[in-house]
Amino acid sequence: MRVSVIGAGLGGLALAQGLRGAGIEAEVFERDPGIVARFQGYRLVLNPIGFQAVRDCLPTRWHPLLDEIVMEASAEQLILDPQLNEIGKLGASRTGIVVDRQVLRHLLLTGLTVHTDAALTGYDVLPDGQVQANFAHRDPATADLLVGADGVTSAVRGVLSPDTTPTDTGVRFVIGRTPLTDEFADISKAFGSKIAGDGVSLLLGAMQFRTPPKQAAEQLAPEVTLPDIGDYVRWAMILPPNGSLDNATAQDAVLSHMHGWHPQLRALIEQADPDNSALLSIRVVHPGQRWTPGPVTLLGDAIHATSPTGGNGANTALRDADVLRRSLIEANEGRQNLISAVDDYERQMFEYGAEAVRTSLERLPAFAPEAKLS
Ligand SMILES: Cc1cc2nc3c(=O)[nH]c(=O)nc-3n(C[C@H](O)[C@H](O)[C@H](O)COP(=O)(O)OP(=O)(O)OC[C@H]3O[C@@H](n4cnc5c(N)ncnc54)[C@H](O)[C@@H]3O)c2cc1C
Protein backbone atom coordinates (compact mmCIF):
# COMPACT_ATOMS: atom_id res chain seq x y z
CA MET A 1 0.00 0.00 0.00
CA ARG A 2 1.19 3.51 -0.76
CA VAL A 3 -0.11 6.59 1.06
CA SER A 4 0.34 10.28 0.16
CA VAL A 5 0.09 12.56 3.18
CA ILE A 6 -0.55 16.23 2.44
CA GLY A 7 0.83 18.50 5.18
CA ALA A 8 3.83 18.11 7.48
CA GLY A 9 2.08 19.27 10.66
CA LEU A 10 1.91 17.09 13.73
CA GLY A 11 -0.95 14.95 12.48
CA GLY A 12 0.48 14.20 9.03
CA LEU A 13 3.96 13.46 10.35
CA ALA A 14 2.68 11.22 13.15
CA LEU A 15 0.67 9.23 10.61
CA ALA A 16 3.63 8.92 8.25
CA GLN A 17 5.88 7.75 11.12
CA GLY A 18 3.30 5.21 12.21
CA LEU A 19 2.95 3.84 8.67
CA ARG A 20 6.71 3.75 8.17
CA GLY A 21 7.01 1.72 11.38
CA ALA A 22 4.51 -0.77 9.97
CA GLY A 23 6.35 -1.06 6.65
CA ILE A 24 3.73 0.91 4.69
CA GLU A 25 5.10 3.33 2.11
CA ALA A 26 4.19 6.92 2.98
CA GLU A 27 5.37 10.17 1.42
CA VAL A 28 4.65 13.60 2.88
CA PHE A 29 4.06 16.70 0.75
CA GLU A 30 4.40 20.08 2.46
CA ARG A 31 3.53 23.49 1.02
CA ASP A 32 6.18 25.43 2.98
CA PRO A 33 9.58 25.81 1.29
CA GLY A 34 11.32 24.36 4.34
CA ILE A 35 10.45 22.68 7.56
CA VAL A 36 11.14 25.72 9.74
CA ALA A 37 9.98 28.24 7.16
CA ARG A 38 7.77 30.23 9.53
CA PHE A 39 6.81 30.57 13.17
CA GLN A 40 6.26 27.04 14.42
CA GLY A 41 7.45 27.06 17.99
CA TYR A 42 4.85 27.06 20.69
CA ARG A 43 4.21 24.67 23.49
CA LEU A 44 1.36 22.21 23.48
CA VAL A 45 -0.23 20.42 26.40
CA LEU A 46 -0.89 16.83 25.39
CA ASN A 47 -3.52 14.85 27.28
CA PRO A 48 -3.05 11.11 27.93
CA ILE A 49 -4.81 10.18 24.67
CA GLY A 50 -2.73 12.53 22.51
CA PHE A 51 0.54 11.66 24.18
CA GLN A 52 -0.09 7.91 23.94
CA ALA A 53 -1.11 8.33 20.29
CA VAL A 54 2.13 10.04 19.28
CA ARG A 55 4.13 7.56 21.32
CA ASP A 56 2.46 4.66 19.53
CA CYS A 57 3.24 6.22 16.15
CA LEU A 58 6.96 6.46 16.99
CA PRO A 59 9.44 3.59 17.05
CA THR A 60 9.85 2.28 20.62
CA ARG A 61 13.59 3.02 20.51
CA TRP A 62 12.73 6.75 20.54
CA HIS A 63 10.39 6.57 23.55
CA PRO A 64 13.16 7.38 26.08
CA LEU A 65 14.04 10.44 23.99
CA LEU A 66 10.41 11.54 23.80
CA ASP A 67 10.11 11.26 27.59
CA GLU A 68 13.19 13.45 28.06
CA ILE A 69 12.07 16.41 25.92
CA VAL A 70 8.79 17.11 27.70
CA MET A 71 7.63 18.51 31.03
CA GLU A 72 4.67 17.80 33.31
CA ALA A 73 1.81 20.30 33.06
CA SER A 74 0.92 21.10 36.62
CA ALA A 75 0.68 24.87 37.16
CA GLU A 76 -2.45 26.13 38.85
CA GLN A 77 -4.44 28.35 36.50
CA LEU A 78 -5.06 31.71 38.15
CA ILE A 79 -6.44 35.01 36.99
CA LEU A 80 -4.06 37.83 37.97
CA ASP A 81 -4.23 41.59 37.57
CA PRO A 82 -1.39 43.39 35.72
CA GLN A 83 0.43 43.82 39.06
CA LEU A 84 0.25 40.04 39.57
CA ASN A 85 -2.34 40.08 42.36
CA GLU A 86 -4.65 37.06 42.29
CA ILE A 87 -8.18 38.09 41.36
CA GLY A 88 -9.71 34.74 40.48
CA LYS A 89 -9.20 31.22 39.23
CA LEU A 90 -9.53 29.98 35.65
CA GLY A 91 -10.78 26.57 36.73
CA ALA A 92 -9.05 23.22 36.91
CA SER A 93 -5.61 23.30 35.36
CA ARG A 94 -4.92 21.10 32.37
CA THR A 95 -2.88 18.14 33.44
CA GLY A 96 -0.79 16.29 30.91
CA ILE A 97 2.53 16.48 29.19
CA VAL A 98 3.90 19.69 27.70
CA VAL A 99 5.84 19.43 24.44
CA ASP A 100 7.36 21.99 22.12
CA ARG A 101 5.68 21.74 18.74
CA GLN A 102 8.85 22.46 16.78
CA VAL A 103 10.90 19.90 18.72
CA LEU A 104 8.20 17.26 18.36
CA ARG A 105 7.98 17.95 14.63
CA HIS A 106 11.71 17.40 14.26
CA LEU A 107 11.47 14.08 16.04
CA LEU A 108 8.51 13.08 13.87
CA LEU A 109 10.33 14.08 10.69
CA THR A 110 13.27 11.78 11.28
CA GLY A 111 13.60 9.14 8.59
CA LEU A 112 10.56 10.26 6.58
CA THR A 113 10.38 11.20 2.93
CA VAL A 114 9.10 14.79 3.04
CA HIS A 115 8.83 16.93 -0.10
CA THR A 116 8.78 20.66 0.68
CA ASP A 117 7.56 23.40 -1.66
CA ALA A 118 4.82 20.95 -2.62
CA ALA A 119 1.50 22.80 -2.36
CA LEU A 120 -1.38 20.54 -3.32
CA THR A 121 -3.77 22.21 -5.77
CA GLY A 122 -6.23 19.36 -6.24
CA TYR A 123 -6.51 15.64 -6.91
CA ASP A 124 -8.12 13.14 -9.29
CA VAL A 125 -9.43 9.69 -8.49
CA LEU A 126 -8.18 7.52 -11.36
CA PRO A 127 -10.21 4.76 -13.06
CA ASP A 128 -8.20 2.07 -11.21
CA GLY A 129 -9.17 3.62 -7.83
CA GLN A 130 -5.79 5.20 -7.15
CA VAL A 131 -5.56 8.91 -6.39
CA GLN A 132 -3.36 11.37 -8.21
CA ALA A 133 -2.35 14.40 -6.14
CA ASN A 134 -1.60 17.53 -8.16
CA PHE A 135 0.82 20.21 -6.99
CA ALA A 136 1.68 23.77 -7.92
CA HIS A 137 5.41 23.25 -8.39
CA ARG A 138 6.06 19.56 -8.90
CA ASP A 139 4.91 16.51 -10.77
CA PRO A 140 1.77 14.70 -9.62
CA ALA A 141 2.08 11.77 -7.21
CA THR A 142 -0.10 8.66 -7.25
CA ALA A 143 -1.07 6.56 -4.23
CA ASP A 144 -3.72 4.13 -2.98
CA LEU A 145 -4.83 6.65 -0.34
CA LEU A 146 -4.55 10.43 -0.12
CA VAL A 147 -4.70 11.89 3.38
CA GLY A 148 -5.38 15.62 3.75
CA ALA A 149 -3.51 16.65 6.91
CA ASP A 150 -3.21 20.16 5.50
CA GLY A 151 -4.64 22.19 8.34
CA VAL A 152 -7.47 24.66 8.68
CA THR A 153 -7.32 25.93 5.07
CA SER A 154 -7.12 22.36 3.67
CA ALA A 155 -7.02 22.15 -0.13
CA VAL A 156 -7.93 18.47 0.10
CA ARG A 157 -11.11 19.35 2.04
CA GLY A 158 -11.91 21.95 -0.63
CA VAL A 159 -12.40 19.10 -3.11
CA LEU A 160 -13.64 16.31 -0.82
CA SER A 161 -16.09 18.32 1.27
CA PRO A 162 -16.45 21.79 -0.25
CA ASP A 163 -19.33 22.78 2.04
CA THR A 164 -17.16 22.33 5.14
CA THR A 165 -15.52 25.70 5.58
CA PRO A 166 -13.74 27.43 8.48
CA THR A 167 -15.62 29.80 10.76
CA ASP A 168 -13.69 32.88 11.85
CA THR A 169 -14.47 33.61 15.51
CA GLY A 170 -13.12 37.16 15.01
CA VAL A 171 -10.60 36.57 17.81
CA ARG A 172 -7.01 37.61 17.03
CA PHE A 173 -4.04 36.97 19.24
CA VAL A 174 -0.34 37.59 19.21
CA ILE A 175 1.93 34.79 20.31
CA GLY A 176 5.64 34.68 21.02
CA ARG A 177 8.25 33.29 23.33
CA THR A 178 11.04 34.55 25.57
CA PRO A 179 14.05 32.60 26.89
CA LEU A 180 13.37 31.60 30.51
CA THR A 181 16.16 33.11 32.59
CA ASP A 182 16.56 33.45 36.38
CA GLU A 183 15.33 37.01 36.02
CA PHE A 184 11.79 35.64 35.70
CA ALA A 185 11.90 33.21 38.67
CA ASP A 186 9.88 35.63 40.84
CA ILE A 187 6.93 35.67 38.47
CA SER A 188 6.64 31.92 38.01
CA LYS A 189 3.14 31.93 39.59
CA ALA A 190 2.05 33.75 36.44
CA PHE A 191 3.05 30.81 34.23
CA GLY A 192 -0.13 28.92 33.41
CA SER A 193 -2.20 31.97 34.38
CA LYS A 194 -4.20 34.64 32.64
CA ILE A 195 -3.28 38.26 33.29
CA ALA A 196 -6.45 40.29 32.84
CA GLY A 197 -5.71 43.81 31.62
CA ASP A 198 -7.94 46.54 30.27
CA GLY A 199 -9.68 44.84 27.33
CA VAL A 200 -6.82 42.36 26.76
CA SER A 201 -5.62 39.10 28.34
CA LEU A 202 -2.04 37.87 28.47
CA LEU A 203 -1.57 34.12 28.84
CA LEU A 204 1.76 32.71 29.97
CA GLY A 205 3.08 29.16 29.94
CA ALA A 206 6.57 27.84 30.66
CA MET A 207 8.38 25.18 28.63
CA GLN A 208 11.11 23.61 30.78
CA PHE A 209 12.62 20.58 29.08
CA ARG A 210 13.74 17.71 31.29
CA THR A 211 16.90 17.74 29.17
CA PRO A 212 17.65 20.30 26.42
CA PRO A 213 16.37 18.62 23.22
CA LYS A 214 19.61 18.71 21.22
CA GLN A 215 21.58 17.21 24.09
CA ALA A 216 18.87 14.59 24.80
CA ALA A 217 18.98 13.43 21.18
CA GLU A 218 22.78 13.22 21.16
CA GLN A 219 22.67 11.05 24.28
CA LEU A 220 19.66 8.86 23.55
CA ALA A 221 19.19 8.65 19.76
CA PRO A 222 22.11 10.07 17.76
CA GLU A 223 20.28 9.46 14.47
CA VAL A 224 17.77 12.17 15.50
CA THR A 225 18.69 15.86 15.18
CA LEU A 226 16.68 18.14 17.42
CA PRO A 227 16.78 21.95 17.49
CA ASP A 228 19.10 23.69 19.90
CA ILE A 229 16.52 25.49 22.00
CA GLY A 230 16.41 26.11 25.73
CA ASP A 231 13.64 26.73 28.23
CA TYR A 232 11.24 29.53 27.43
CA VAL A 233 8.01 31.25 28.41
CA ARG A 234 5.30 31.25 25.79
CA TRP A 235 3.14 34.36 25.90
CA ALA A 236 -0.04 35.03 24.01
CA MET A 237 -2.16 38.15 24.11
CA ILE A 238 -5.76 38.09 22.99
CA LEU A 239 -6.30 41.44 21.30
CA PRO A 240 -9.38 43.63 21.73
CA PRO A 241 -12.22 42.90 19.24
CA ASN A 242 -11.13 43.19 15.61
CA GLY A 243 -7.54 43.48 16.81
CA SER A 244 -4.79 43.94 14.27
CA LEU A 245 -1.14 44.82 14.49
CA ASP A 246 -1.56 48.22 12.79
CA ASN A 247 1.88 47.81 11.19
CA ALA A 248 3.56 47.31 14.61
CA THR A 249 5.68 44.24 15.31
CA ALA A 250 3.95 41.56 17.37
CA GLN A 251 6.12 42.47 20.32
CA ASP A 252 5.36 46.22 20.13
CA ALA A 253 1.66 45.55 19.70
CA VAL A 254 1.62 43.58 22.95
CA LEU A 255 3.69 46.19 24.82
CA SER A 256 1.33 48.94 23.66
CA HIS A 257 -1.40 47.27 25.75
CA MET A 258 0.83 46.92 28.83
CA HIS A 259 1.39 50.49 30.07
CA GLY A 260 1.86 50.44 33.85
CA TRP A 261 2.03 46.63 34.05
CA HIS A 262 4.42 44.84 36.42
CA PRO A 263 8.00 45.57 35.19
CA GLN A 264 8.88 41.88 34.92
CA LEU A 265 5.85 41.23 32.75
CA ARG A 266 6.97 44.01 30.43
CA ALA A 267 10.55 42.71 30.52
CA LEU A 268 9.25 39.30 29.50
CA ILE A 269 7.84 40.74 26.28
CA GLU A 270 10.77 43.11 25.68
CA GLN A 271 13.20 40.18 25.74
CA ALA A 272 11.18 38.04 23.33
CA ASP A 273 12.82 35.93 20.66
CA PRO A 274 12.28 38.18 17.57
CA ASP A 275 11.98 35.27 15.13
CA ASN A 276 9.22 33.54 17.02
CA SER A 277 6.20 35.76 17.25
CA ALA A 278 3.13 35.95 15.08
CA LEU A 279 -0.40 37.32 14.80
CA LEU A 280 -2.90 34.45 14.57
CA SER A 281 -6.67 34.25 14.14
CA ILE A 282 -8.87 31.71 15.83
CA ARG A 283 -10.76 29.84 13.14
CA VAL A 284 -12.63 26.62 13.70
CA VAL A 285 -13.83 23.88 11.37
CA HIS A 286 -16.93 21.95 12.39
CA PRO A 287 -16.94 18.52 10.77
CA GLY A 288 -20.10 18.66 8.68
CA GLN A 289 -21.78 15.90 6.70
CA ARG A 290 -19.75 12.76 6.15
CA TRP A 291 -18.83 12.00 2.55
CA THR A 292 -18.98 8.52 1.05
CA PRO A 293 -15.78 6.73 2.15
CA GLY A 294 -13.22 6.39 -0.59
CA PRO A 295 -9.50 6.69 -1.29
CA VAL A 296 -9.26 10.25 0.09
CA THR A 297 -9.66 11.24 3.73
CA LEU A 298 -8.86 14.06 6.14
CA LEU A 299 -7.27 14.33 9.55
CA GLY A 300 -6.53 16.97 12.17
CA ASP A 301 -7.36 20.65 11.76
CA ALA A 302 -8.33 20.00 8.14
CA ILE A 303 -11.61 18.49 9.36
CA HIS A 304 -11.99 19.54 13.02
CA ALA A 305 -10.04 22.72 13.80
CA THR A 306 -10.57 23.78 17.40
CA SER A 307 -9.95 26.98 19.34
CA PRO A 308 -6.52 26.80 21.05
CA THR A 309 -8.31 27.65 24.31
CA GLY A 310 -9.58 24.06 24.32
CA GLY A 311 -6.04 22.69 24.20
CA ASN A 312 -7.24 19.73 22.17
CA GLY A 313 -6.40 20.39 18.50
CA ALA A 314 -3.05 18.64 18.49
CA ASN A 315 -4.36 15.94 20.77
CA THR A 316 -7.16 15.20 18.32
CA ALA A 317 -4.88 15.35 15.26
CA LEU A 318 -2.51 12.86 16.92
CA ARG A 319 -5.42 10.64 17.89
CA ASP A 320 -6.57 10.66 14.25
CA ALA A 321 -3.08 9.68 13.11
CA ASP A 322 -3.03 6.73 15.47
CA VAL A 323 -6.58 5.55 14.72
CA LEU A 324 -6.02 5.81 10.96
CA ARG A 325 -2.63 4.10 11.23
CA ARG A 326 -4.22 1.14 13.04
CA SER A 327 -7.00 0.84 10.45
CA LEU A 328 -4.53 1.00 7.55
CA ILE A 329 -2.34 -1.68 9.11
CA GLU A 330 -5.42 -3.94 9.19
CA ALA A 331 -6.00 -3.25 5.50
CA ASN A 332 -2.35 -3.76 4.62
CA GLU A 333 -2.38 -7.11 6.37
CA GLY A 334 -5.51 -8.16 4.45
CA ARG A 335 -7.90 -8.22 7.43
CA GLN A 336 -10.18 -5.68 5.72
CA ASN A 337 -10.20 -3.74 2.49
CA LEU A 338 -8.84 -0.21 2.23
CA ILE A 339 -12.19 1.55 1.90
CA SER A 340 -13.72 -0.16 4.94
CA ALA A 341 -10.55 0.68 6.91
CA VAL A 342 -11.02 4.35 5.97
CA ASP A 343 -14.71 4.10 6.87
CA ASP A 344 -13.85 2.72 10.33
CA TYR A 345 -11.47 5.59 10.95
CA GLU A 346 -13.85 8.27 9.71
CA ARG A 347 -16.76 6.96 11.80
CA GLN A 348 -14.74 7.33 15.01
CA MET A 349 -13.01 10.55 13.98
CA PHE A 350 -16.21 12.43 13.11
CA GLU A 351 -17.63 11.69 16.56
CA TYR A 352 -14.67 12.64 18.78
CA GLY A 353 -13.60 15.42 16.36
CA ALA A 354 -16.98 17.20 16.61
CA GLU A 355 -16.83 16.84 20.39
CA ALA A 356 -13.33 18.39 20.46
CA VAL A 357 -14.54 21.45 18.51
CA ARG A 358 -17.58 21.83 20.81
CA THR A 359 -15.55 21.69 24.02
CA SER A 360 -12.89 24.08 22.70
CA LEU A 361 -15.57 26.68 21.90
CA GLU A 362 -17.11 26.36 25.37
CA ARG A 363 -13.84 27.66 26.82
CA LEU A 364 -13.35 30.54 24.38
CA PRO A 365 -15.71 33.14 25.97
CA ALA A 366 -13.65 33.02 29.20
CA PHE A 367 -10.79 34.50 27.15
CA ALA A 368 -12.66 36.46 24.47
CA PRO A 369 -16.29 37.22 25.43
CA GLU A 370 -16.95 38.80 22.02
CA ALA A 371 -16.05 35.63 20.06
CA LYS A 372 -18.44 34.67 17.28
CA LEU A 373 -19.13 31.00 17.87
CA SER A 374 -21.21 29.96 14.86
C1 LIG B 1 -1.03 29.02 19.96
C2 LIG B 1 -1.57 27.67 19.85
C3 LIG B 1 -1.57 26.83 20.96
C4 LIG B 1 -2.08 25.55 20.87
N1 LIG B 1 -2.06 24.76 21.97
C5 LIG B 1 -2.54 23.51 21.90
C6 LIG B 1 -2.46 22.62 23.02
O1 LIG B 1 -1.98 22.98 24.10
N2 LIG B 1 -2.92 21.36 22.88
C7 LIG B 1 -3.45 20.93 21.70
O2 LIG B 1 -3.86 19.77 21.63
N3 LIG B 1 -3.52 21.73 20.61
C8 LIG B 1 -3.09 23.00 20.67
N4 LIG B 1 -3.12 23.80 19.58
C9 LIG B 1 -3.69 23.32 18.31
C10 LIG B 1 -2.69 22.54 17.50
O3 LIG B 1 -1.49 23.25 17.31
C11 LIG B 1 -3.27 22.15 16.13
O4 LIG B 1 -4.57 21.65 16.32
C12 LIG B 1 -2.44 21.08 15.46
O5 LIG B 1 -1.13 21.54 15.26
C13 LIG B 1 -3.07 20.65 14.14
O6 LIG B 1 -2.22 19.76 13.50
P1 LIG B 1 -2.46 19.36 11.98
O7 LIG B 1 -1.37 18.39 11.66
O8 LIG B 1 -3.86 18.94 11.77
O9 LIG B 1 -2.32 20.69 11.15
P2 LIG B 1 -1.11 21.77 11.04
O10 LIG B 1 -0.18 21.63 12.20
O11 LIG B 1 -1.79 23.05 10.79
O12 LIG B 1 -0.34 21.29 9.74
C14 LIG B 1 -0.85 21.46 8.46
C15 LIG B 1 0.33 21.48 7.49
O13 LIG B 1 -0.18 21.41 6.16
C16 LIG B 1 0.56 22.32 5.35
N5 LIG B 1 -0.30 22.68 4.21
C17 LIG B 1 -1.36 23.52 4.19
N6 LIG B 1 -1.90 23.58 2.96
C18 LIG B 1 -1.17 22.76 2.17
C19 LIG B 1 -1.24 22.39 0.80
N7 LIG B 1 -2.17 22.89 -0.04
N8 LIG B 1 -0.32 21.50 0.31
C20 LIG B 1 0.65 20.99 1.13
N9 LIG B 1 0.76 21.31 2.44
C21 LIG B 1 -0.15 22.18 2.97
C22 LIG B 1 0.85 23.50 6.29
O14 LIG B 1 1.92 24.29 5.82
C23 LIG B 1 1.17 22.75 7.59
O15 LIG B 1 2.53 22.42 7.69
C24 LIG B 1 -2.62 25.10 19.65
C25 LIG B 1 -2.61 25.93 18.52
C26 LIG B 1 -2.10 27.22 18.62
C27 LIG B 1 -2.08 28.10 17.40
Short mmCIF file of C-alpha atoms in Angstrom, two decimals, residues 63-283:
data_model
loop_
_atom_site.label_atom_id
_atom_site.label_comp_id
_atom_site.label_asym_id
_atom_site.label_seq_id
_atom_site.Cartn_x
_atom_site.Cartn_y
_atom_site.Cartn_z
CA HIS A 63 10.39 6.57 23.55
CA PRO A 64 13.16 7.38 26.08
CA LEU A 65 14.04 10.44 23.99
CA LEU A 66 10.41 11.54 23.80
CA ASP A 67 10.11 11.26 27.59
CA GLU A 68 13.19 13.45 28.06
CA ILE A 69 12.07 16.41 25.92
CA VAL A 70 8.79 17.11 27.70
CA MET A 71 7.63 18.51 31.03
CA GLU A 72 4.67 17.80 33.31
CA ALA A 73 1.81 20.30 33.06
CA SER A 74 0.92 21.10 36.62
CA ALA A 75 0.68 24.87 37.16
CA GLU A 76 -2.45 26.13 38.85
CA GLN A 77 -4.44 28.35 36.50
CA LEU A 78 -5.06 31.71 38.15
CA ILE A 79 -6.44 35.01 36.99
CA LEU A 80 -4.06 37.83 37.97
CA ASP A 81 -4.23 41.59 37.57
CA PRO A 82 -1.39 43.39 35.72
CA GLN A 83 0.43 43.82 39.06
CA LEU A 84 0.25 40.04 39.57
CA ASN A 85 -2.34 40.08 42.36
CA GLU A 86 -4.65 37.06 42.29
CA ILE A 87 -8.18 38.09 41.36
CA GLY A 88 -9.71 34.74 40.48
CA LYS A 89 -9.20 31.22 39.23
CA LEU A 90 -9.53 29.98 35.65
CA GLY A 91 -10.78 26.57 36.73
CA ALA A 92 -9.05 23.22 36.91
CA SER A 93 -5.61 23.30 35.36
CA ARG A 94 -4.92 21.10 32.37
CA THR A 95 -2.88 18.14 33.44
CA GLY A 96 -0.79 16.29 30.91
CA ILE A 97 2.53 16.48 29.19
CA VAL A 98 3.90 19.69 27.70
CA VAL A 99 5.84 19.43 24.44
CA ASP A 100 7.36 21.99 22.12
CA ARG A 101 5.68 21.74 18.74
CA GLN A 102 8.85 22.46 16.78
CA VAL A 103 10.90 19.90 18.72
CA LEU A 104 8.20 17.26 18.36
CA ARG A 105 7.98 17.95 14.63
CA HIS A 106 11.71 17.40 14.26
CA LEU A 107 11.47 14.08 16.04
CA LEU A 108 8.51 13.08 13.87
CA LEU A 109 10.33 14.08 10.69
CA THR A 110 13.27 11.78 11.28
CA GLY A 111 13.60 9.14 8.59
CA LEU A 112 10.56 10.26 6.58
CA THR A 113 10.38 11.20 2.93
CA VAL A 114 9.10 14.79 3.04
CA HIS A 115 8.83 16.93 -0.10
CA THR A 116 8.78 20.66 0.68
CA ASP A 117 7.56 23.40 -1.66
CA ALA A 118 4.82 20.95 -2.62
CA ALA A 119 1.50 22.80 -2.36
CA LEU A 120 -1.38 20.54 -3.32
CA THR A 121 -3.77 22.21 -5.77
CA GLY A 122 -6.23 19.36 -6.24
CA TYR A 123 -6.51 15.64 -6.91
CA ASP A 124 -8.12 13.14 -9.29
CA VAL A 125 -9.43 9.69 -8.49
CA LEU A 126 -8.18 7.52 -11.36
CA PRO A 127 -10.21 4.76 -13.06
CA ASP A 128 -8.20 2.07 -11.21
CA GLY A 129 -9.17 3.62 -7.83
CA GLN A 130 -5.79 5.20 -7.15
CA VAL A 131 -5.56 8.91 -6.39
CA GLN A 132 -3.36 11.37 -8.21
CA ALA A 133 -2.35 14.40 -6.14
CA ASN A 134 -1.60 17.53 -8.16
CA PHE A 135 0.82 20.21 -6.99
CA ALA A 136 1.68 23.77 -7.92
CA HIS A 137 5.41 23.25 -8.39
CA ARG A 138 6.06 19.56 -8.90
CA ASP A 139 4.91 16.51 -10.77
CA PRO A 140 1.77 14.70 -9.62
CA ALA A 141 2.08 11.77 -7.21
CA THR A 142 -0.10 8.66 -7.25
CA ALA A 143 -1.07 6.56 -4.23
CA ASP A 144 -3.72 4.13 -2.98
CA LEU A 145 -4.83 6.65 -0.34
CA LEU A 146 -4.55 10.43 -0.12
CA VAL A 147 -4.70 11.89 3.38
CA GLY A 148 -5.38 15.62 3.75
CA ALA A 149 -3.51 16.65 6.91
CA ASP A 150 -3.21 20.16 5.50
CA GLY A 151 -4.64 22.19 8.34
CA VAL A 152 -7.47 24.66 8.68
CA THR A 153 -7.32 25.93 5.07
CA SER A 154 -7.12 22.36 3.67
CA ALA A 155 -7.02 22.15 -0.13
CA VAL A 156 -7.93 18.47 0.10
CA ARG A 157 -11.11 19.35 2.04
CA GLY A 158 -11.91 21.95 -0.63
CA VAL A 159 -12.40 19.10 -3.11
CA LEU A 160 -13.64 16.31 -0.82
CA SER A 161 -16.09 18.32 1.27
CA PRO A 162 -16.45 21.79 -0.25
CA ASP A 163 -19.33 22.78 2.04
CA THR A 164 -17.16 22.33 5.14
CA THR A 165 -15.52 25.70 5.58
CA PRO A 166 -13.74 27.43 8.48
CA THR A 167 -15.62 29.80 10.76
CA ASP A 168 -13.69 32.88 11.85
CA THR A 169 -14.47 33.61 15.51
CA GLY A 170 -13.12 37.16 15.01
CA VAL A 171 -10.60 36.57 17.81
CA ARG A 172 -7.01 37.61 17.03
CA PHE A 173 -4.04 36.97 19.24
CA VAL A 174 -0.34 37.59 19.21
CA ILE A 175 1.93 34.79 20.31
CA GLY A 176 5.64 34.68 21.02
CA ARG A 177 8.25 33.29 23.33
CA THR A 178 11.04 34.55 25.57
CA PRO A 179 14.05 32.60 26.89
CA LEU A 180 13.37 31.60 30.51
CA THR A 181 16.16 33.11 32.59
CA ASP A 182 16.56 33.45 36.38
CA GLU A 183 15.33 37.01 36.02
CA PHE A 184 11.79 35.64 35.70
CA ALA A 185 11.90 33.21 38.67
CA ASP A 186 9.88 35.63 40.84
CA ILE A 187 6.93 35.67 38.47
CA SER A 188 6.64 31.92 38.01
CA LYS A 189 3.14 31.93 39.59
CA ALA A 190 2.05 33.75 36.44
CA PHE A 191 3.05 30.81 34.23
CA GLY A 192 -0.13 28.92 33.41
CA SER A 193 -2.20 31.97 34.38
CA LYS A 194 -4.20 34.64 32.64
CA ILE A 195 -3.28 38.26 33.29
CA ALA A 196 -6.45 40.29 32.84
CA GLY A 197 -5.71 43.81 31.62
CA ASP A 198 -7.94 46.54 30.27
CA GLY A 199 -9.68 44.84 27.33
CA VAL A 200 -6.82 42.36 26.76
CA SER A 201 -5.62 39.10 28.34
CA LEU A 202 -2.04 37.87 28.47
CA LEU A 203 -1.57 34.12 28.84
CA LEU A 204 1.76 32.71 29.97
CA GLY A 205 3.08 29.16 29.94
CA ALA A 206 6.57 27.84 30.66
CA MET A 207 8.38 25.18 28.63
CA GLN A 208 11.11 23.61 30.78
CA PHE A 209 12.62 20.58 29.08
CA ARG A 210 13.74 17.71 31.29
CA THR A 211 16.90 17.74 29.17
CA PRO A 212 17.65 20.30 26.42
CA PRO A 213 16.37 18.62 23.22
CA LYS A 214 19.61 18.71 21.22
CA GLN A 215 21.58 17.21 24.09
CA ALA A 216 18.87 14.59 24.80
CA ALA A 217 18.98 13.43 21.18
CA GLU A 218 22.78 13.22 21.16
CA GLN A 219 22.67 11.05 24.28
CA LEU A 220 19.66 8.86 23.55
CA ALA A 221 19.19 8.65 19.76
CA PRO A 222 22.11 10.07 17.76
CA GLU A 223 20.28 9.46 14.47
CA VAL A 224 17.77 12.17 15.50
CA THR A 225 18.69 15.86 15.18
CA LEU A 226 16.68 18.14 17.42
CA PRO A 227 16.78 21.95 17.49
CA ASP A 228 19.10 23.69 19.90
CA ILE A 229 16.52 25.49 22.00
CA GLY A 230 16.41 26.11 25.73
CA ASP A 231 13.64 26.73 28.23
CA TYR A 232 11.24 29.53 27.43
CA VAL A 233 8.01 31.25 28.41
CA ARG A 234 5.30 31.25 25.79
CA TRP A 235 3.14 34.36 25.90
CA ALA A 236 -0.04 35.03 24.01
CA MET A 237 -2.16 38.15 24.11
CA ILE A 238 -5.76 38.09 22.99
CA LEU A 239 -6.30 41.44 21.30
CA PRO A 240 -9.38 43.63 21.73
CA PRO A 241 -12.22 42.90 19.24
CA ASN A 242 -11.13 43.19 15.61
CA GLY A 243 -7.54 43.48 16.81
CA SER A 244 -4.79 43.94 14.27
CA LEU A 245 -1.14 44.82 14.49
CA ASP A 246 -1.56 48.22 12.79
CA ASN A 247 1.88 47.81 11.19
CA ALA A 248 3.56 47.31 14.61
CA THR A 249 5.68 44.24 15.31
CA ALA A 250 3.95 41.56 17.37
CA GLN A 251 6.12 42.47 20.32
CA ASP A 252 5.36 46.22 20.13
CA ALA A 253 1.66 45.55 19.70
CA VAL A 254 1.62 43.58 22.95
CA LEU A 255 3.69 46.19 24.82
CA SER A 256 1.33 48.94 23.66
CA HIS A 257 -1.40 47.27 25.75
CA MET A 258 0.83 46.92 28.83
CA HIS A 259 1.39 50.49 30.07
CA GLY A 260 1.86 50.44 33.85
CA TRP A 261 2.03 46.63 34.05
CA HIS A 262 4.42 44.84 36.42
CA PRO A 263 8.00 45.57 35.19
CA GLN A 264 8.88 41.88 34.92
CA LEU A 265 5.85 41.23 32.75
CA ARG A 266 6.97 44.01 30.43
CA ALA A 267 10.55 42.71 30.52
CA LEU A 268 9.25 39.30 29.50
CA ILE A 269 7.84 40.74 26.28
CA GLU A 270 10.77 43.11 25.68
CA GLN A 271 13.20 40.18 25.74
CA ALA A 272 11.18 38.04 23.33
CA ASP A 273 12.82 35.93 20.66
CA PRO A 274 12.28 38.18 17.57
CA ASP A 275 11.98 35.27 15.13
CA ASN A 276 9.22 33.54 17.02
CA SER A 277 6.20 35.76 17.25
CA ALA A 278 3.13 35.95 15.08
CA LEU A 279 -0.40 37.32 14.80
CA LEU A 280 -2.90 34.45 14.57
CA SER A 281 -6.67 34.25 14.14
CA ILE A 282 -8.87 31.71 15.83
CA ARG A 283 -10.76 29.84 13.14
#
